[in-house]
């Protein structure tokens, strides 16, 4: 007897509800001896005012036939006017292409078809009744995120209709906000080119941004639309740049509700500006005091900085430093007198007090001596030292800034080294050039911003010449470290390695100002670097004797089990993951956690980043651990193969992993940090009984084994260890006491 594609088993009563709650909680259920066929999916389908149907869907049968039989179950005619949608989460329409994502236990909803819904909404948003139009636009804003609906609505010239509503200028308040939301969601699908947008529409959107009193929701959507225009169309960049001034955008930074959108648009204009206009735009931003406004209203504001704002600050930092790329890649022309005059100026400032001989030969000999004392490699013609790129002319710019703006520091560094005769002098010129190259590498000057990276440094927003001041701090560090190491010319590379480590360690502490950076660098002297290296080495080194190796091998399984339990406990707590898109960054999140019995992974979408634990009831989707085939990482992940923009992003690629499960499905992750990536990949491998091989596991294993071995190898001779732990002291009668350390 042929198995029917849909079998109505019962109405969704209290008994089935309790079973569903039991399944959602991750509690084990009694399974049938014969597993269901892989192409049969058991779901519930709802319809307003009727009991839900529990049915079995045959994935081999056409979706239209399934919908027709569902309609027959409720005596509904015209099945071609209906479609299936998910009842939870984004409530997307189910198509022939997406039906494979339906899981056992999913709750679906019978709804009007996307074509019919698009036609009805298109008619309603053009109706004369204001209330009806508002409700239609509100529903449209929600449905526009669905690609199936969006395709139908766009095919009916829906975007043109929305654009005309905006251009008419007759919509205000909530109605306009919903109109702009729907427009942006529809355009974000990439079905229609942004180049088709009319100039009058751009002027209208720009007008909302330029008006002094506009609703926050309208401002947010207007700024987001302009950002998408700039990022997605070269021709629209020029039109938007003509309508929007940087000064107008900076004025919005005092409003915490739209700060992120305003900085995002500034970054987009900065990123897409022709190279010959970027320096001009940077000068305008400086004149408008963008840096100080961001410092006072954003970084030092009374609200914590969220991930999206941190990313935008990072992008602005990268784009600002990238303005140095031209000088970094410019070689010095040894025949250019203007450029050579800069070197003469360096010599003059350092040795101004000495008599300048009149004879040409004497002057040349003295200049050669001075250039040697300045620490240049080419004493006769130091211009040759600046012909290598990077750092090119940027190194000379830094040296001149130090000599003019920090003249006492410059003269002290040069003279105290030029007067030494013990071969321990620090060559200022060579050090400054190599330090500039190092700083360019550390701050990745010339590289485009990474999607998902939030690594901005608050101290770079505390000074208008942050790059040059950073160099001045670091060149003093280099000179100090050179003396602490009692280095000679042969130790040059060794000193530079120590200085790089000092700078990297200090930057990792995120100093909030240049003064705080100086303080942290003072604490990271050469002796402290040696101590840190020794401490880190001690945590890694083990004695190589046979008894110690045997002890380590005996301890390792216990430690690995401890790490495994920690990883699984973290999976039970769950983590929040960001949804990354190619066209426009949005604050969209989803959460995943493991059931307490380690048998089910629960996950679902969230409107915002959660504060604390997310209950299982809010996570509508799940994957049995028994269905997981494997875990893949990096470029092997399905979403890395599909999204070329993400595939090219090294940082995102390093944080990507996917769960492959039956039959050919994948749950794709991009971890928020390297730590979370290691926790989840380790935990999933532990669930599947595979080896945990992350860097974090190796680090934890080495640390814990080292600690355990040191405890077991303690010299306890003549020390009596009690068999029972000592009693806990009684609580004091009051806590009104203090310690006087004086």
CSV table of C-alpha atoms in Angstrom, one decimal, residues 342 384 645 659:
chain,number,residue,atom,x,y,z
A,342,UNK,CA,64.2,68.3,5.4
A,384,UNK,CA,69.2,56.9,0.2
A,645,UNK,CA,32.7,38.5,0.1
A,659,UNK,CA,27.5,21.6,11.7
